[in-house]
PDB file of C-alpha atoms in Angstrom:
ATOM      1  CA  MET A   1      11.328 -13.657  10.678  1.00  0.00           C
ATOM      2  CA  THR A   2      11.986 -13.574  14.410  1.00  0.00           C
ATOM      3  CA  SER A   3       9.405 -12.026  16.719  1.00  0.00           C
ATOM      4  CA  ARG A   4      11.714  -9.134  17.631  1.00  0.00           C
ATOM      5  CA  VAL A   5      12.340  -8.265  13.990  1.00  0.00           C
ATOM      6  CA  TRP A   6       8.650  -8.651  13.150  1.00  0.00           C
ATOM      7  CA  VAL A   7       7.726  -6.138  15.868  1.00  0.00           C
ATOM      8  CA  LYS A   8      10.286  -3.718  14.438  1.00  0.00           C
ATOM      9  CA  PHE A   9       8.916  -4.315  10.929  1.00  0.00           C
ATOM     10  CA  PHE A  10       5.352  -3.763  12.165  1.00  0.00           C
ATOM     11  CA  LEU A  11       6.132  -0.546  14.057  1.00  0.00           C
ATOM     12  CA  THR A  12       8.192   1.041  11.281  1.00  0.00           C
ATOM     13  CA  THR A  13       5.419   0.312   8.765  1.00  0.00           C
ATOM     14  CA  LEU A  14       2.923   1.873  11.167  1.00  0.00           C
ATOM     15  CA  LEU A  15       5.044   5.021  11.284  1.00  0.00           C
ATOM     16  CA  VAL A  16       5.316   5.091   7.494  1.00  0.00           C
ATOM     17  CA  GLY A  17       1.524   4.913   7.204  1.00  0.00           C
ATOM     18  CA  GLY A  18       0.879   7.521   9.885  1.00  0.00           C
ATOM     19  CA  ILE A  19       3.413  10.065   8.621  1.00  0.00           C
ATOM     20  CA  THR A  20       2.441   9.585   4.971  1.00  0.00           C
ATOM     21  CA  THR A  21      -1.262  10.042   5.690  1.00  0.00           C
ATOM     22  CA  GLY A  22      -0.526  13.141   7.767  1.00  0.00           C
ATOM     23  CA  ILE A  23       1.301  14.737   4.845  1.00  0.00           C
ATOM     24  CA  VAL A  24      -1.033  13.524   2.096  1.00  0.00           C
ATOM     25  CA  GLY A  25      -4.117  14.490   4.114  1.00  0.00           C
ATOM     26  CA  PHE A  26      -3.181  18.165   4.219  1.00  0.00           C
ATOM     27  CA  ILE A  27      -2.373  18.120   0.503  1.00  0.00           C
ATOM     28  CA  VAL A  28      -5.473  16.394  -0.891  1.00  0.00           C
ATOM     29  CA  ARG A  29      -7.856  18.134   1.534  1.00  0.00           C
ATOM     30  CA  TRP A  30      -6.128  21.499   1.534  1.00  0.00           C
ATOM     31  CA  ASN A  31      -9.347  23.353   0.747  1.00  0.00           C
ATOM     32  CA  GLU A  32     -10.716  22.150   4.117  1.00  0.00           C
ATOM     33  CA  PHE A  33      -7.642  23.057   6.171  1.00  0.00           C
ATOM     34  CA  ASP A  34      -6.092  26.092   4.473  1.00  0.00           C
ATOM     35  CA  HIS A  35      -7.958  28.506   6.756  1.00  0.00           C
ATOM     36  CA  LEU A  36      -6.270  26.915   9.772  1.00  0.00           C
ATOM     37  CA  PHE A  37      -2.837  27.901   8.450  1.00  0.00           C
ATOM     38  CA  ALA A  38      -4.077  31.307   7.314  1.00  0.00           C
ATOM     39  CA  ASN A  39      -5.319  32.042  10.832  1.00  0.00           C
ATOM     40  CA  PHE A  40      -2.383  30.319  12.589  1.00  0.00           C
ATOM     41  CA  GLU A  41      -4.716  27.979  14.485  1.00  0.00           C
ATOM     42  CA  TRP A  42      -1.928  25.660  15.634  1.00  0.00           C
ATOM     43  CA  LEU A  43      -3.991  23.667  18.110  1.00  0.00           C
ATOM     44  CA  GLU A  44      -6.519  22.865  15.402  1.00  0.00           C
ATOM     45  CA  ILE A  45      -3.714  21.988  12.996  1.00  0.00           C
ATOM     46  CA  LEU A  46      -2.168  19.624  15.545  1.00  0.00           C
ATOM     47  CA  SER A  47      -5.532  17.997  16.258  1.00  0.00           C
ATOM     48  CA  VAL A  48      -6.135  17.440  12.539  1.00  0.00           C
ATOM     49  CA  LEU A  49      -2.590  16.096  12.151  1.00  0.00           C
ATOM     50  CA  PHE A  50      -3.143  13.726  15.079  1.00  0.00           C
ATOM     51  CA  TRP A  51      -6.406  12.531  13.510  1.00  0.00           C
ATOM     52  CA  LEU A  52      -4.759  11.997  10.124  1.00  0.00           C
ATOM     53  CA  PHE A  53      -1.898  10.132  11.798  1.00  0.00           C
ATOM     54  CA  GLY A  54      -4.422   7.818  13.473  1.00  0.00           C
ATOM     55  CA  VAL A  55      -6.179   7.208  10.172  1.00  0.00           C
ATOM     56  CA  GLY A  56      -2.781   6.440   8.661  1.00  0.00           C
ATOM     57  CA  LEU A  57      -2.161   3.793  11.315  1.00  0.00           C
ATOM     58  CA  ILE A  58      -5.375   2.085  10.199  1.00  0.00           C
ATOM     59  CA  PHE A  59      -4.286   2.269   6.558  1.00  0.00           C
ATOM     60  CA  SER A  60      -0.924   0.791   7.563  1.00  0.00           C
ATOM     61  CA  ILE A  61      -2.560  -2.135   9.365  1.00  0.00           C
ATOM     62  CA  ILE A  62      -4.727  -2.814   6.290  1.00  0.00           C
ATOM     63  CA  SER A  63      -1.572  -2.714   4.167  1.00  0.00           C
ATOM     64  CA  GLN A  64       0.251  -5.150   6.443  1.00  0.00           C
ATOM     65  CA  MET A  65      -2.692  -7.543   6.484  1.00  0.00           C
ATOM     66  CA  GLY A  66      -2.724  -7.471   2.692  1.00  0.00           C
ATOM     67  CA  PHE A  67       1.030  -8.032   2.523  1.00  0.00           C
ATOM     68  CA  PHE A  68       1.082 -11.108   4.735  1.00  0.00           C
ATOM     69  CA  ALA A  69      -2.045 -12.440   3.002  1.00  0.00           C
ATOM     70  CA  TYR A  70      -0.250 -12.059  -0.332  1.00  0.00           C
ATOM     71  CA  LEU A  71       2.809 -13.943   0.935  1.00  0.00           C
ATOM     72  CA  THR A  72       0.484 -16.860   1.721  1.00  0.00           C
ATOM     73  CA  VAL A  73      -1.375 -16.601  -1.592  1.00  0.00           C
ATOM     74  CA  HIS A  74       1.933 -16.425  -3.463  1.00  0.00           C
ATOM     75  CA  ARG A  75       3.073 -19.701  -1.893  1.00  0.00           C
ATOM     76  CA  PHE A  76      -0.218 -21.367  -2.745  1.00  0.00           C
ATOM     77  CA  GLY A  77      -0.018 -20.014  -6.295  1.00  0.00           C
ATOM     78  CA  LEU A  78       3.472 -21.410  -6.778  1.00  0.00           C
ATOM     79  CA  GLY A  79       2.335 -24.768  -5.423  1.00  0.00           C
ATOM     80  CA  ILE A  80      -0.819 -24.984  -7.552  1.00  0.00           C
ATOM     81  CA  PHE A  81       0.162 -23.302 -10.829  1.00  0.00           C
ATOM     82  CA  LYS A  82       3.946 -23.834 -10.615  1.00  0.00           C
ATOM     83  CA  SER A  83       5.601 -22.256 -13.687  1.00  0.00           C
ATOM     84  CA  LEU A  84       2.239 -20.874 -14.862  1.00  0.00           C
ATOM     85  CA  TRP A  85       1.856 -18.693 -11.760  1.00  0.00           C
ATOM     86  CA  ASN A  86       3.543 -15.682 -13.369  1.00  0.00           C
ATOM     87  CA  GLY A  87       1.127 -15.879 -16.299  1.00  0.00           C
ATOM     88  CA  VAL A  88      -1.834 -16.098 -13.933  1.00  0.00           C
ATOM     89  CA  GLN A  89      -0.599 -13.029 -12.070  1.00  0.00           C
ATOM     90  CA  ILE A  90      -0.267 -11.020 -15.297  1.00  0.00           C
ATOM     91  CA  ILE A  91      -3.845 -11.925 -16.271  1.00  0.00           C
ATOM     92  CA  LEU A  92      -5.110 -10.870 -12.849  1.00  0.00           C
ATOM     93  CA  VAL A  93      -3.226  -7.572 -13.060  1.00  0.00           C
ATOM     94  CA  LEU A  94      -4.818  -6.791 -16.439  1.00  0.00           C
ATOM     95  CA  PHE A  95      -8.240  -7.849 -15.165  1.00  0.00           C
ATOM     96  CA  VAL A  96      -7.994  -5.566 -12.107  1.00  0.00           C
ATOM     97  CA  LEU A  97      -6.796  -2.601 -14.182  1.00  0.00           C
ATOM     98  CA  PHE A  98      -9.713  -3.113 -16.581  1.00  0.00           C
ATOM     99  CA  ASP A  99     -12.163  -3.345 -13.683  1.00  0.00           C
ATOM    100  CA  LEU A 100     -10.853  -0.125 -12.149  1.00  0.00           C
ATOM    101  CA  VAL A 101     -11.953   1.677 -15.293  1.00  0.00           C
ATOM    102  CA  TYR A 102     -15.011  -0.275 -16.444  1.00  0.00           C
ATOM    103  CA  PHE A 103     -16.885  -0.893 -13.203  1.00  0.00           C
ATOM    104  CA  ARG A 104     -16.182   2.531 -11.741  1.00  0.00           C
ATOM    105  CA  TYR A 105     -17.384   4.119 -14.992  1.00  0.00           C
ATOM    106  CA  LYS A 106     -20.536   1.999 -14.994  1.00  0.00           C
ATOM    107  CA  ALA A 107     -21.282   2.715 -11.342  1.00  0.00           C
ATOM    108  CA  PHE A 108     -20.433   6.413 -11.018  1.00  0.00           C
ATOM    109  CA  ALA A 109     -20.342   8.084 -14.452  1.00  0.00           C
ATOM    110  CA  GLU A 110     -22.771  10.926 -15.006  1.00  0.00           C
ATOM    111  CA  PRO A 111     -24.918  10.901 -18.167  1.00  0.00           C
ATOM    112  CA  GLY A 112     -22.767  11.966 -21.100  1.00  0.00           C
ATOM    113  CA  GLU A 113     -19.532  11.755 -19.122  1.00  0.00           C
ATOM    114  CA  GLY A 114     -16.573  10.266 -20.979  1.00  0.00           C
ATOM    115  CA  VAL A 115     -14.482   7.347 -19.790  1.00  0.00           C
ATOM    116  CA  ILE A 116     -11.109   9.117 -20.049  1.00  0.00           C
ATOM    117  CA  PRO A 117     -11.142  10.622 -16.490  1.00  0.00           C
ATOM    118  CA  TYR A 118     -11.465   7.118 -15.056  1.00  0.00           C
ATOM    119  CA  PHE A 119      -8.036   6.175 -16.384  1.00  0.00           C
ATOM    120  CA  GLY A 120      -6.377   8.495 -13.845  1.00  0.00           C
ATOM    121  CA  LEU A 121      -6.530   6.041 -10.953  1.00  0.00           C
ATOM    122  CA  VAL A 122      -5.363   3.204 -13.182  1.00  0.00           C
ATOM    123  CA  ALA A 123      -2.362   5.260 -14.305  1.00  0.00           C
ATOM    124  CA  VAL A 124      -1.367   6.015 -10.709  1.00  0.00           C
ATOM    125  CA  ILE A 125      -1.607   2.377  -9.647  1.00  0.00           C
ATOM    126  CA  LEU A 126       0.166   1.035 -12.742  1.00  0.00           C
ATOM    127  CA  ILE A 127       3.028   3.563 -12.690  1.00  0.00           C
ATOM    128  CA  ALA A 128       3.601   3.001  -8.979  1.00  0.00           C
ATOM    129  CA  GLY A 129       3.525  -0.761  -9.514  1.00  0.00           C
ATOM    130  CA  LEU A 130       6.025  -0.637 -12.375  1.00  0.00           C
ATOM    131  CA  LEU A 131       8.420   1.613 -10.473  1.00  0.00           C
ATOM    132  CA  VAL A 132       8.350  -0.520  -7.326  1.00  0.00           C
ATOM    133  CA  ALA A 133       8.679  -3.729  -9.350  1.00  0.00           C
ATOM    134  CA  ALA A 134      11.734  -2.277 -11.129  1.00  0.00           C
ATOM    135  CA  LEU A 135      13.299  -1.339  -7.783  1.00  0.00           C
ATOM    136  CA  LYS A 136      12.531  -4.821  -6.458  1.00  0.00           C
ATOM    137  CA  VAL A 137      14.367  -6.368  -9.406  1.00  0.00           C
ATOM    138  CA  LYS A 138      17.444  -4.215  -8.670  1.00  0.00           C
ATOM    139  CA  THR A 139      17.533  -5.349  -5.043  1.00  0.00           C
ATOM    140  CA  THR A 140      16.727  -9.026  -5.686  1.00  0.00           C
ATOM    141  CA  ASN A 141      16.416 -10.650  -9.122  1.00  0.00           C
ATOM    142  CA  LYS A 142      14.466 -10.477 -12.390  1.00  0.00           C
ATOM    143  CA  GLY A 143      11.999 -13.104 -11.177  1.00  0.00           C
ATOM    144  CA  ALA A 144      10.640 -10.658  -8.615  1.00  0.00           C
ATOM    145  CA  PHE A 145       9.198  -8.236 -11.198  1.00  0.00           C
ATOM    146  CA  ILE A 146       5.822  -9.893 -11.843  1.00  0.00           C
ATOM    147  CA  PRO A 147       5.076 -10.811  -8.199  1.00  0.00           C
ATOM    148  CA  ALA A 148       5.960  -7.257  -7.139  1.00  0.00           C
ATOM    149  CA  LEU A 149       3.757  -5.755  -9.862  1.00  0.00           C
ATOM    150  CA  PHE A 150       0.925  -8.111  -8.899  1.00  0.00           C
ATOM    151  CA  PHE A 151       1.177  -7.121  -5.260  1.00  0.00           C
ATOM    152  CA  MET A 152       1.303  -3.396  -5.968  1.00  0.00           C
ATOM    153  CA  VAL A 153      -1.636  -3.476  -8.384  1.00  0.00           C
ATOM    154  CA  VAL A 154      -3.962  -6.275  -7.301  1.00  0.00           C
ATOM    155  CA  VAL A 155      -3.448  -6.304  -3.539  1.00  0.00           C
ATOM    156  CA  THR A 156      -3.435  -2.512  -3.262  1.00  0.00           C
ATOM    157  CA  THR A 157      -6.717  -2.377  -5.185  1.00  0.00           C
ATOM    158  CA  ILE A 158      -8.300  -4.996  -2.914  1.00  0.00           C
ATOM    159  CA  GLU A 159      -7.196  -3.016   0.155  1.00  0.00           C
ATOM    160  CA  TRP A 160      -8.618   0.116  -1.474  1.00  0.00           C
ATOM    161  CA  VAL A 161     -12.071  -1.334  -2.269  1.00  0.00           C
ATOM    162  CA  PRO A 162     -14.018   0.118   0.730  1.00  0.00           C
ATOM    163  CA  VAL A 163     -13.191   3.681  -0.330  1.00  0.00           C
ATOM    164  CA  LEU A 164     -13.599   2.943  -4.040  1.00  0.00           C
ATOM    165  CA  ARG A 165     -17.175   1.816  -3.395  1.00  0.00           C
ATOM    166  CA  VAL A 166     -17.981   5.115  -1.689  1.00  0.00           C
ATOM    167  CA  ASN A 167     -16.283   7.069  -4.499  1.00  0.00           C
ATOM    168  CA  GLU A 168     -15.448  10.111  -2.384  1.00  0.00           C
ATOM    169  CA  GLU A 169     -12.562  11.684  -4.284  1.00  0.00           C
ATOM    170  CA  SER A 170     -10.681  13.126  -1.318  1.00  0.00           C
ATOM    171  CA  TRP A 171     -10.833   9.795   0.519  1.00  0.00           C
ATOM    172  CA  ILE A 172      -9.790   7.886  -2.604  1.00  0.00           C
ATOM    173  CA  TRP A 173      -6.564   9.871  -2.877  1.00  0.00           C
ATOM    174  CA  LEU A 174      -6.089  10.058   0.892  1.00  0.00           C
ATOM    175  CA  MET A 175      -6.063   6.268   1.125  1.00  0.00           C
ATOM    176  CA  VAL A 176      -4.305   5.220  -2.051  1.00  0.00           C
ATOM    177  CA  PHE A 177      -1.007   7.050  -1.515  1.00  0.00           C
ATOM    178  CA  PRO A 178      -0.394   5.708   2.020  1.00  0.00           C
ATOM    179  CA  LEU A 179      -1.350   2.220   0.832  1.00  0.00           C
ATOM    180  CA  LEU A 180       1.041   2.416  -2.102  1.00  0.00           C
ATOM    181  CA  ILE A 181       3.868   3.748   0.058  1.00  0.00           C
ATOM    182  CA  CYS A 182       3.298   1.212   2.855  1.00  0.00           C
ATOM    183  CA  ASN A 183       3.068  -1.643   0.355  1.00  0.00           C
ATOM    184  CA  ALA A 184       6.214  -0.478  -1.445  1.00  0.00           C
ATOM    185  CA  TYR A 185       8.056  -0.095   1.853  1.00  0.00           C
ATOM    186  CA  GLN A 186       7.175  -3.612   2.992  1.00  0.00           C
ATOM    187  CA  LEU A 187       8.021  -5.157  -0.352  1.00  0.00           C
ATOM    188  CA  LEU A 188      11.399  -3.441  -0.662  1.00  0.00           C
ATOM    189  CA  ILE A 189      12.499  -3.627   2.971  1.00  0.00           C
ATOM    190  CA  LEU A 190      11.504  -7.257   3.628  1.00  0.00           C
ATOM    191  CA  PRO A 191      14.867  -8.755   2.499  1.00  0.00           C
ATOM    192  CA  LYS A 192      16.693  -6.501   4.989  1.00  0.00           C
ATOM    193  CA  TYR A 193      14.515  -7.708   7.866  1.00  0.00           C
ATOM    194  CA  ASN A 194      14.829 -11.321   6.743  1.00  0.00           C
ATOM    195  CA  GLN A 195      18.607 -10.923   6.761  1.00  0.00           C
ATOM    196  CA  GLU A 196      18.456  -9.359  10.218  1.00  0.00           C
ATOM    197  CA  SER A 197      16.369 -12.301  11.416  1.00  0.00           C
ATOM    198  CA  ALA A 198      18.892 -14.762   9.991  1.00  0.00           C
ATOM    199  CA  ILE A 199      21.718 -12.988  11.840  1.00  0.00           C
ATOM    200  CA  GLN A 200      19.750 -13.119  15.091  1.00  0.00           C
ATOM    201  CA  ARG A 201      19.103 -16.837  14.643  1.00  0.00           C
ATOM    202  CA  GLN A 202      22.798 -17.456  14.026  1.00  0.00           C
ATOM    203  CA  ARG A 203      23.700 -15.572  17.199  1.00  0.00           C
ATOM    204  CA  LEU A 204      21.146 -17.515  19.222  1.00  0.00           C
ATOM    205  CA  ALA A 205      22.430 -20.793  17.770  1.00  0.00           C
ATOM    206  CA  ALA A 206      26.004 -19.785  18.621  1.00  0.00           C
ATOM    207  CA  LYS A 207      25.017 -18.973  22.200  1.00  0.00           C
ATOM    208  CA  LYS A 208      23.242 -22.298  22.598  1.00  0.00           C
ATOM    209  CA  SER A 209      26.195 -24.245  21.198  1.00  0.00           C
ATOM    210  CA  SER A 210      28.607 -22.393  23.488  1.00  0.00           C
ATOM    211  CA  THR A 211      26.534 -23.210  26.558  1.00  0.00           C
TER     212      THR A 211
END
């Protein structure tokens, strides 16, 4: 990817994170902000929106760090495990999904509380991962399904860990949706930017050859 295209990729992902967090923030924390709309306190609403947008930029940067880290890990995995890498990724996906239920239940469950409510987060992550992986297959090839699912489940969960450890429900949902959307955006849009980079390189090569 050329530097110009990378900057474009970086900035558009930032906007995705900021806008998504601004929307999701008002939805998941509506009970904190509903009085602002009831009283038409537009300056307060704009200040909250600006704050949420800034938080979304941070979430986007975390997402991008995770994405480029995964690209490196994926190359290492292919080099080390070769044809077994897909199997390793499936095992890791199952392990992370199990941990999202088991360890959160062990750490935060109240006495007598059932385990069923702790499957909610797992369902969100898994459904999002399956949908994005299916879309990735349509835009590329069948071999992209498992890596895409791995990225959406395992990498998103790793990026999400700081909030999961605090276990504040509003922050859990506030962070997970922007992360999922930013991760999905990067995964699905990357081929377009790679193609744009290839076109730019061809143009530069043509200019050099002509001179």
